[in-house]
Coordinates of C-alpha atoms in Angstrom, one line a residue:
M19 CA -167.6 66.2 -13.3
A20 CA -166.9 69.6 -14.8
E21 CA -170.5 70.0 -16.0
E22 CA -171.9 68.9 -12.7
Y23 CA -169.7 71.4 -10.8
A24 CA -170.8 74.1 -13.2
E25 CA -174.5 73.3 -12.5
C26 CA -173.7 73.2 -8.8
L27 CA -172.2 76.7 -8.9
L28 CA -175.0 78.1 -11.0
E29 CA -177.5 76.8 -8.4
N30 CA -175.5 78.8 -5.8
K31 CA -174.3 75.6 -4.0
F32 CA -171.0 77.1 -2.8
H33 CA -168.9 75.5 -0.1
E34 CA -170.0 77.3 3.1
N35 CA -166.7 77.5 4.8
C36 CA -164.5 78.2 1.7
P37 CA -163.3 81.8 1.5
G38 CA -162.7 81.4 -2.3
C39 CA -166.4 80.3 -2.8
K40 CA -167.6 83.3 -0.8
V41 CA -165.6 85.6 -3.1
D42 CA -167.0 83.8 -6.2
Q43 CA -170.5 84.1 -4.9
L44 CA -170.0 87.9 -4.2
K45 CA -168.6 88.3 -7.7
R46 CA -171.8 86.7 -9.2
L47 CA -174.1 88.9 -7.2
R48 CA -172.1 92.2 -7.5
R49 CA -173.1 94.8 -10.0
G50 CA -171.4 98.1 -10.9
F51 CA -167.8 99.2 -11.0
P52 CA -165.5 97.6 -8.4
F53 CA -164.1 100.9 -7.0
S54 CA -163.2 99.6 -3.5
E55 CA -161.4 96.5 -4.8
L56 CA -159.5 98.5 -7.4
L57 CA -158.4 101.0 -4.8
T58 CA -157.3 98.2 -2.4
V59 CA -155.2 96.5 -5.1
W60 CA -153.8 99.8 -6.2
L61 CA -152.7 100.8 -2.6
I62 CA -151.1 97.4 -1.9
V63 CA -149.1 97.4 -5.1
L64 CA -148.1 101.0 -4.7
C65 CA -146.9 100.2 -1.1
T66 CA -144.6 97.5 -2.3
A67 CA -143.3 99.5 -5.4
L68 CA -142.4 102.7 -3.6
P69 CA -139.3 101.5 -1.8
I70 CA -137.8 99.7 -4.8
S71 CA -136.5 102.8 -6.6
S72 CA -137.0 105.5 -4.0
L73 CA -133.3 105.5 -3.2
F74 CA -132.1 106.2 -6.7
P75 CA -132.2 110.0 -6.6
F76 CA -130.1 110.2 -3.4
L77 CA -128.1 107.0 -3.8
Y78 CA -125.3 108.9 -5.6
F79 CA -125.0 111.2 -2.5
M80 CA -125.5 108.4 0.0
I81 CA -122.6 106.4 -1.4
G82 CA -120.5 109.5 -1.3
D83 CA -121.4 110.0 2.4
F84 CA -120.3 106.5 3.2
N85 CA -116.8 107.4 1.9
I86 CA -116.4 104.0 0.3
A87 CA -115.7 105.2 -3.3
K88 CA -112.1 106.4 -3.7
K89 CA -112.9 108.5 -6.7
E90 CA -116.1 110.3 -7.9
E91 CA -116.2 108.1 -11.0
D92 CA -116.5 105.0 -8.8
I93 CA -119.7 106.1 -7.1
G94 CA -121.9 104.4 -9.8
F95 CA -120.0 101.1 -9.2
Y96 CA -121.0 100.9 -5.5
A97 CA -124.4 102.4 -6.1
G98 CA -125.2 99.4 -8.4
F99 CA -124.7 96.9 -5.7
V100 CA -127.0 98.7 -3.2
G101 CA -129.6 99.0 -6.0
C102 CA -129.5 95.3 -6.9
S103 CA -129.5 93.9 -3.3
F104 CA -133.3 94.3 -3.1
M105 CA -133.9 92.3 -6.2
L106 CA -131.3 89.7 -5.2
G107 CA -133.3 89.1 -2.0
R108 CA -136.5 88.8 -3.9
T109 CA -135.0 86.4 -6.4
M110 CA -134.2 83.9 -3.6
T111 CA -137.7 83.9 -2.1
S112 CA -140.3 84.7 -4.7
V113 CA -141.1 81.1 -5.6
I114 CA -141.4 80.3 -1.9
W115 CA -143.9 83.1 -1.4
G116 CA -145.8 81.9 -4.5
I117 CA -146.1 78.4 -3.1
V118 CA -147.1 79.8 0.3
A119 CA -149.8 81.8 -1.4
D120 CA -151.2 78.7 -3.2
R121 CA -151.1 76.6 0.0
Y122 CA -152.1 79.0 2.8
G123 CA -153.7 81.9 0.9
R124 CA -153.0 85.2 -0.8
K125 CA -153.8 87.4 2.3
P126 CA -151.0 86.2 4.6
V127 CA -148.3 86.8 2.0
I128 CA -149.7 90.3 1.2
L129 CA -149.7 91.2 4.9
I130 CA -146.1 90.0 5.4
G131 CA -145.0 91.9 2.4
T132 CA -146.5 95.2 3.5
A133 CA -145.3 94.8 7.0
S134 CA -141.7 94.1 5.8
V135 CA -141.7 97.6 4.1
V136 CA -142.5 99.2 7.5
I137 CA -139.6 97.5 9.2
F138 CA -136.8 97.2 6.7
N139 CA -137.3 100.4 4.7
T140 CA -137.2 102.3 8.0
L141 CA -133.9 100.6 8.9
F142 CA -132.5 101.4 5.4
G143 CA -133.1 105.1 6.0
L144 CA -131.0 104.8 9.2
S145 CA -128.1 103.1 7.5
V146 CA -124.7 104.4 8.7
N147 CA -122.5 102.5 6.3
F148 CA -122.4 100.7 3.0
W149 CA -123.0 97.2 4.4
M150 CA -126.0 98.2 6.5
A151 CA -127.6 99.6 3.4
I152 CA -126.9 96.4 1.5
I153 CA -128.3 94.1 4.3
T154 CA -131.5 96.1 5.0
R155 CA -132.3 96.3 1.2
F156 CA -131.6 92.5 0.9
C157 CA -134.0 91.8 3.8
L158 CA -136.6 94.1 2.3
G159 CA -136.5 92.2 -1.0
S160 CA -136.5 88.8 0.7
F161 CA -139.8 89.4 2.6
N162 CA -141.5 91.5 -0.2
G163 CA -142.9 88.6 -2.2
L164 CA -146.5 89.9 -2.7
L165 CA -146.4 91.1 -6.3
G166 CA -147.2 87.5 -7.6
P167 CA -149.9 86.8 -5.1
I168 CA -151.5 90.3 -5.6
K169 CA -151.8 89.6 -9.3
A170 CA -153.5 86.3 -8.5
Y171 CA -155.7 88.0 -6.0
A172 CA -156.7 90.7 -8.6
M173 CA -157.6 88.0 -11.1
E174 CA -159.7 86.2 -8.5
T175 CA -161.5 89.1 -6.9
F176 CA -162.7 90.9 -10.1
R177 CA -165.5 89.8 -12.4
D178 CA -164.4 88.6 -15.9
E179 CA -165.2 92.0 -17.6
Y180 CA -162.9 93.9 -15.2
Q181 CA -159.9 91.5 -15.1
G182 CA -158.0 93.5 -17.7
L183 CA -158.6 96.6 -15.6
A184 CA -157.4 94.7 -12.5
L185 CA -154.1 93.7 -14.0
S186 CA -153.8 97.2 -15.5
A187 CA -154.2 98.6 -12.0
V188 CA -151.4 96.3 -10.8
S189 CA -149.0 97.4 -13.5
T190 CA -150.1 101.1 -13.2
A191 CA -149.6 101.2 -9.5
W192 CA -146.3 99.4 -9.9
G193 CA -145.2 101.8 -12.6
I194 CA -146.3 104.8 -10.6
G195 CA -144.6 103.5 -7.5
L196 CA -141.4 103.1 -9.4
I197 CA -141.7 106.8 -10.4
I198 CA -143.3 108.4 -7.4
G199 CA -140.9 106.6 -5.1
P200 CA -137.8 108.3 -6.6
A201 CA -139.8 111.6 -6.7
M202 CA -140.3 111.3 -2.9
G203 CA -136.7 110.3 -2.5
G204 CA -135.6 113.4 -4.4
F205 CA -137.9 115.9 -2.6
L206 CA -137.4 114.5 0.9
A207 CA -133.7 113.4 1.0
Q208 CA -131.3 115.7 2.8
P209 CA -134.1 117.8 4.4
A210 CA -131.7 119.8 6.6
K211 CA -129.9 120.9 3.4
Q212 CA -133.0 121.4 1.2
Y213 CA -135.3 122.9 3.9
P214 CA -133.1 124.4 6.6
S215 CA -136.0 126.5 8.0
L216 CA -137.9 123.3 8.8
F217 CA -135.1 120.8 9.7
S218 CA -132.0 121.5 11.7
E219 CA -128.6 119.8 11.2
E220 CA -128.9 118.6 14.9
S221 CA -132.2 116.8 14.4
V222 CA -132.5 113.1 13.5
F223 CA -133.1 114.1 9.9
G224 CA -129.9 116.1 9.9
K225 CA -127.9 113.2 11.3
F226 CA -129.6 110.7 9.0
P227 CA -130.2 112.8 5.8
Y228 CA -131.9 109.9 3.9
F229 CA -134.3 108.9 6.7
L230 CA -137.2 111.2 5.9
P231 CA -138.2 109.7 2.5
C232 CA -137.9 106.1 4.0
L233 CA -140.0 107.1 7.0
A234 CA -142.7 108.6 4.8
I235 CA -142.9 105.4 2.7
S236 CA -142.9 103.2 5.9
C237 CA -145.8 105.2 7.4
F238 CA -147.8 104.7 4.2
A239 CA -147.0 101.0 4.3
L240 CA -148.2 100.8 7.9
L241 CA -151.6 102.3 6.8
V242 CA -151.8 99.9 3.9
T243 CA -151.0 96.9 6.2
I244 CA -154.0 98.0 8.4
I245 CA -156.2 98.3 5.4
S246 CA -155.1 94.8 4.2
L247 CA -156.3 93.2 7.4
R248 CA -159.8 93.6 6.0
I249 CA -159.4 92.1 2.5
P250 CA -161.0 88.7 1.8
E251 CA -159.1 85.6 1.1
T252 CA -159.7 84.3 -2.4
L253 CA -158.0 80.9 -2.3
H254 CA -160.4 77.8 -2.3
N255 CA -159.6 75.5 0.6
H256 CA -161.5 72.4 -0.7
K257 CA -161.4 69.8 -3.5
I258 CA -163.9 70.3 -6.2
D259 CA -165.8 67.1 -5.4
D260 CA -165.7 66.4 -1.6
D261 CA -167.2 62.9 -2.1
D262 CA -164.8 61.7 -4.8
A263 CA -161.1 61.1 -4.2
S264 CA -160.2 63.3 -7.2
S265 CA -156.7 63.4 -8.5
P266 CA -155.0 66.8 -8.8
D267 CA -155.3 66.5 -12.6
E268 CA -159.1 66.5 -12.2
S269 CA -159.2 69.8 -10.2
F270 CA -161.2 72.4 -12.0
D271 CA -161.2 76.2 -12.0
A272 CA -164.5 77.6 -10.9
H273 CA -163.8 80.8 -12.7
K274 CA -163.5 79.1 -16.0
V275 CA -166.5 76.9 -15.4
L276 CA -168.7 80.0 -15.0
S277 CA -167.5 81.3 -18.4
H278 CA -169.3 78.4 -20.2
D279 CA -166.5 78.6 -22.8
P280 CA -165.7 75.1 -24.2
E281 CA -162.3 76.4 -25.5
S282 CA -161.5 77.6 -22.0
H283 CA -162.2 74.1 -20.8
K284 CA -159.9 72.6 -23.3
A285 CA -157.1 75.1 -22.5
T286 CA -157.6 74.2 -18.8
E287 CA -157.4 70.5 -19.4
R288 CA -154.2 71.0 -21.5
N289 CA -152.6 73.0 -18.7
E290 CA -153.6 70.5 -16.1
K291 CA -151.7 67.8 -17.8
S292 CA -148.4 69.6 -17.7
S293 CA -146.3 71.3 -15.1
L294 CA -145.8 75.1 -15.1
L295 CA -142.3 74.8 -16.6
K296 CA -143.7 72.9 -19.5
N297 CA -146.4 75.5 -20.1
W298 CA -144.7 77.4 -23.0
P299 CA -147.3 80.3 -23.2
L300 CA -146.4 81.0 -19.5
V301 CA -142.7 80.4 -19.9
S302 CA -142.3 82.5 -23.1
S303 CA -144.2 85.4 -21.6
I304 CA -142.0 85.3 -18.4
I305 CA -138.8 85.3 -20.5
V306 CA -140.0 88.4 -22.5
Y307 CA -141.1 89.9 -19.2
C308 CA -137.6 89.4 -17.8
I309 CA -136.0 91.2 -20.7
F310 CA -138.3 94.2 -20.3
S311 CA -137.8 94.2 -16.6
L312 CA -134.0 94.1 -16.9
H313 CA -134.2 97.1 -19.2
D314 CA -136.7 99.0 -17.0
M315 CA -134.6 98.6 -13.8
A316 CA -131.3 99.5 -15.6
Y317 CA -133.0 102.5 -17.1
T318 CA -134.4 103.7 -13.7
E319 CA -130.9 103.6 -12.1
I320 CA -129.2 105.1 -15.2
F321 CA -131.7 107.9 -15.5
S322 CA -131.0 109.1 -11.9
L323 CA -127.2 108.6 -12.2
W324 CA -127.2 110.5 -15.5
A325 CA -129.3 113.3 -14.1
N326 CA -127.2 113.6 -10.9
S327 CA -123.8 113.4 -12.6
P328 CA -121.9 116.6 -13.3
R329 CA -122.0 118.1 -16.8
K330 CA -118.3 117.4 -17.4
Y331 CA -119.1 113.6 -17.3
G332 CA -122.0 113.9 -19.7
G333 CA -124.7 114.2 -17.1
L334 CA -127.3 116.9 -16.4
G335 CA -126.0 118.2 -13.1
Y336 CA -129.4 118.0 -11.5
S337 CA -130.0 117.9 -7.7
S338 CA -132.0 115.1 -6.1
A339 CA -135.0 117.6 -5.9
D340 CA -134.7 118.3 -9.6
V341 CA -134.8 114.6 -10.4
G342 CA -137.8 114.3 -8.1
S343 CA -139.7 117.0 -10.0
V344 CA -139.1 115.2 -13.3
L345 CA -140.3 111.9 -11.9
A346 CA -143.3 113.4 -10.2
I347 CA -144.5 114.8 -13.6
S348 CA -143.9 111.4 -15.2
G349 CA -146.0 109.6 -12.5
F350 CA -148.9 112.0 -13.1
G351 CA -148.7 111.5 -16.9
L352 CA -148.6 107.7 -16.4
L353 CA -151.6 107.7 -14.1
I354 CA -153.7 109.7 -16.6
F355 CA -152.7 107.4 -19.5
Q356 CA -153.3 104.1 -17.7
L357 CA -156.7 105.1 -16.3
S358 CA -158.0 106.6 -19.5
F359 CA -156.4 105.0 -22.6
Y360 CA -154.7 101.7 -21.7
S361 CA -157.9 99.5 -21.3
Y362 CA -159.1 100.8 -24.7
A363 CA -155.8 100.1 -26.3
E364 CA -155.7 96.6 -24.8
R365 CA -159.2 95.7 -26.0
L366 CA -158.5 97.1 -29.5
L367 CA -155.1 95.7 -30.1
G368 CA -154.7 92.8 -27.6
P369 CA -151.9 92.6 -24.9
T370 CA -149.2 91.2 -27.3
M371 CA -149.6 94.0 -29.8
V372 CA -149.6 96.6 -27.0
T373 CA -146.4 95.2 -25.7
R374 CA -144.8 95.1 -29.1
I375 CA -145.8 98.6 -30.1
S376 CA -144.8 100.1 -26.7
G377 CA -141.4 98.5 -26.9
S378 CA -140.8 99.7 -30.5
L379 CA -141.7 103.3 -29.7
A380 CA -139.6 103.3 -26.5
L381 CA -136.6 102.2 -28.7
V382 CA -137.0 105.2 -30.9
L383 CA -137.4 107.5 -27.8
L384 CA -134.2 106.2 -26.1
S385 CA -132.1 107.2 -29.1
T386 CA -132.9 110.9 -28.4
Y387 CA -131.5 110.9 -24.8
P388 CA -127.8 111.7 -25.7
L389 CA -129.2 114.7 -27.7
I390 CA -131.3 115.9 -24.7
A391 CA -128.1 116.1 -22.7
K392 CA -126.8 118.7 -25.1
L393 CA -129.7 121.1 -24.3
S394 CA -130.0 123.6 -21.5
G395 CA -132.5 125.8 -19.8
L396 CA -136.1 125.6 -20.7
A397 CA -135.4 123.4 -23.7
L398 CA -133.8 120.8 -21.5
T399 CA -136.6 120.9 -19.0
L400 CA -139.3 120.5 -21.6
A401 CA -137.5 117.8 -23.6
L402 CA -136.6 115.8 -20.5
N403 CA -140.0 115.9 -19.0
C404 CA -141.7 114.9 -22.2
A405 CA -139.3 112.0 -22.8
S406 CA -139.6 110.8 -19.2
V407 CA -143.4 110.8 -19.4
A408 CA -143.5 109.0 -22.7
K409 CA -140.8 106.4 -21.7
N410 CA -142.6 105.5 -18.5
V411 CA -146.0 105.2 -20.2
L412 CA -144.6 102.9 -22.8
A413 CA -142.7 100.8 -20.3
T414 CA -145.7 100.3 -18.1
S415 CA -148.0 99.5 -21.1
A416 CA -145.5 96.8 -22.2
I417 CA -145.3 95.2 -18.8
T418 CA -149.2 95.3 -18.4
G419 CA -149.6 93.3 -21.6
L420 CA -147.2 90.6 -20.3
F421 CA -149.0 90.5 -16.9
I422 CA -152.2 89.6 -18.7
L423 CA -150.6 86.9 -20.9
Q424 CA -149.0 85.3 -17.8
N425 CA -152.2 85.1 -15.8
K426 CA -154.3 83.8 -18.7
A427 CA -151.8 81.0 -19.3
V428 CA -152.6 79.2 -16.0
R429 CA -155.6 78.2 -13.8
Q430 CA -156.4 79.6 -10.4
D431 CA -154.6 77.1 -8.2
Q432 CA -151.4 77.6 -10.1
R433 CA -151.4 81.4 -10.3
G434 CA -149.6 82.0 -7.0
A435 CA -146.8 79.6 -8.0
A436 CA -146.8 80.9 -11.7
N437 CA -146.5 84.5 -10.5
G438 CA -143.9 83.4 -8.0
I439 CA -141.8 81.9 -10.8
A440 CA -142.3 85.1 -12.8
M441 CA -141.2 87.2 -9.9
T442 CA -138.1 85.1 -9.2
A443 CA -136.9 85.3 -12.8
M444 CA -137.8 89.0 -13.1
S445 CA -136.1 89.8 -9.8
L446 CA -132.9 88.0 -10.9
F447 CA -132.9 90.1 -14.1
K448 CA -133.7 93.2 -12.1
A449 CA -130.9 92.4 -9.7
I450 CA -128.6 92.3 -12.7
G451 CA -130.0 95.5 -14.0
P452 CA -128.8 98.1 -11.4
A453 CA -125.4 96.3 -10.8
A454 CA -124.7 96.2 -14.5
A455 CA -126.0 99.7 -15.0
G456 CA -123.8 101.1 -12.3
I457 CA -120.7 99.4 -13.6
I458 CA -121.4 100.4 -17.2
Y459 CA -122.2 104.0 -16.2
S460 CA -119.0 104.2 -14.1
W461 CA -117.1 102.8 -17.1
S462 CA -118.7 105.2 -19.5
E463 CA -117.6 108.2 -17.5
K464 CA -114.0 107.1 -18.0
R465 CA -114.2 107.0 -21.8
L466 CA -115.4 110.5 -22.6
D467 CA -113.0 110.8 -25.5
A468 CA -113.6 107.4 -27.1
A469 CA -113.9 107.3 -30.8
F470 CA -117.0 104.9 -30.8
L471 CA -120.0 106.0 -28.7
P472 CA -118.2 108.2 -26.2
G473 CA -119.5 108.7 -22.6
T474 CA -123.1 108.2 -21.9
Q475 CA -123.9 107.4 -25.6
M476 CA -122.6 103.9 -25.0
V477 CA -124.9 103.5 -22.0
F478 CA -128.0 104.4 -24.0
F479 CA -126.9 102.2 -26.9
I480 CA -126.6 99.2 -24.5
L481 CA -130.1 100.0 -23.1
S482 CA -131.5 100.2 -26.6
T483 CA -129.9 96.8 -27.5
V484 CA -131.6 95.1 -24.5
L485 CA -135.0 96.6 -25.4
A486 CA -134.6 95.7 -29.0
L487 CA -134.1 92.0 -28.0
G488 CA -137.3 92.2 -25.9
V489 CA -139.3 93.5 -28.9
V490 CA -138.0 90.8 -31.2
M491 CA -139.0 88.1 -28.7
T492 CA -142.7 89.3 -28.8
F493 CA -143.1 87.7 -32.2
K494 CA -143.9 84.2 -33.1
P495 CA -142.7 81.5 -32.9
F496 CA -141.0 82.6 -29.6
L497 CA -144.0 84.2 -27.8
A498 CA -146.9 81.7 -27.6
Q499 CA -150.4 82.4 -26.3
T500 CA -153.0 80.2 -24.7
Q501 CA -155.8 79.7 -27.1
H502 CA -159.2 80.6 -25.6

């Protein structure tokens, strides 16, 4: 049946009313670089990534304004719970959104995700107390389940030769969103204080000092939602052979049929005979992805807390705008690297080796952070910016490699659910990240005179330990790959 279906496709006999077939047909006929598709994917992912970490530069001050922390050293403790509430919400719904994407299509889930940013991110900016902040962030995470479906969409809407670029665009936009989001938060928070000539204390931005960055992101999300109304659906809505009562095990991925690769066919048949949770190439890559995600989210929160904290506690004493400047430079550096060098590195070394090398280099880099805190003036600015750019480039490169491994491990009709499982597991680990980071950071500020790893040295040691575990797990026999 597989050979007959391949011939049918090659003769252009697509199912007339199937949106997935129409996309496949357009892919066959399209020539040239897919600029518009790349831009669309990039904007959608950026939209969903911006609000995740945009709060970190001002969260320290926001918690202080809520007057819930009795002592300054306790701010990090409460900040961790606000930071993790988004990921906790996403943990509880990601598999559901993945199943919805496989059953009803990628597009509805994408639209719901972008629209949720408009609503709940705006409400978060208007939070008047600790619990309102927690609830709005939780709701934002619960409805924001589009990262898995957008990865499936990217794999299905790009030709074979551009699929590495498509997933690189997802991880690049994701990484840049996690950097530019905090930069926006740093520059736009407390506008009446930072820009008194433009915003008065009596204006809505004076009464709600953290509303402006949330409003800016929500306006961007509204624009992306409107753009997303025009994207095509890529899910096939038919059985492969309409005349035969084919069992699910006989379903076939048109994408792999067109490749004419016998090994791909064998890999597909192997995957079809097992559930996703028995697919070890998928499961092992998700586990490694979770470890790296835990590290990245904890690092994101700790970096901002460390930069905002006073010098007497081992921090840098930076303002939210100072942190925003550092993160904006990091985002620009990441964009240049991913667009110019990542695809070449992935083709040359393969996704597994890129992840392994990136994690190892990041491990070395992290060990320098306690030394950076001892610098001041121009030396501090240069060292911090260089370290931040390098760290974010390495983190995004590692995650991109794992994205590629996950999506190559399953066939099309499983990608939504597979990415949903990955998002659920990753979101759980990312929910643990900020909560644990906040608690550990608050604890570290109370042990400045400890004999072993005093103050923030302990924080960066724990971060390095988590990252080292992730690097070790990229080796065989733990990390398996689908043979093509």
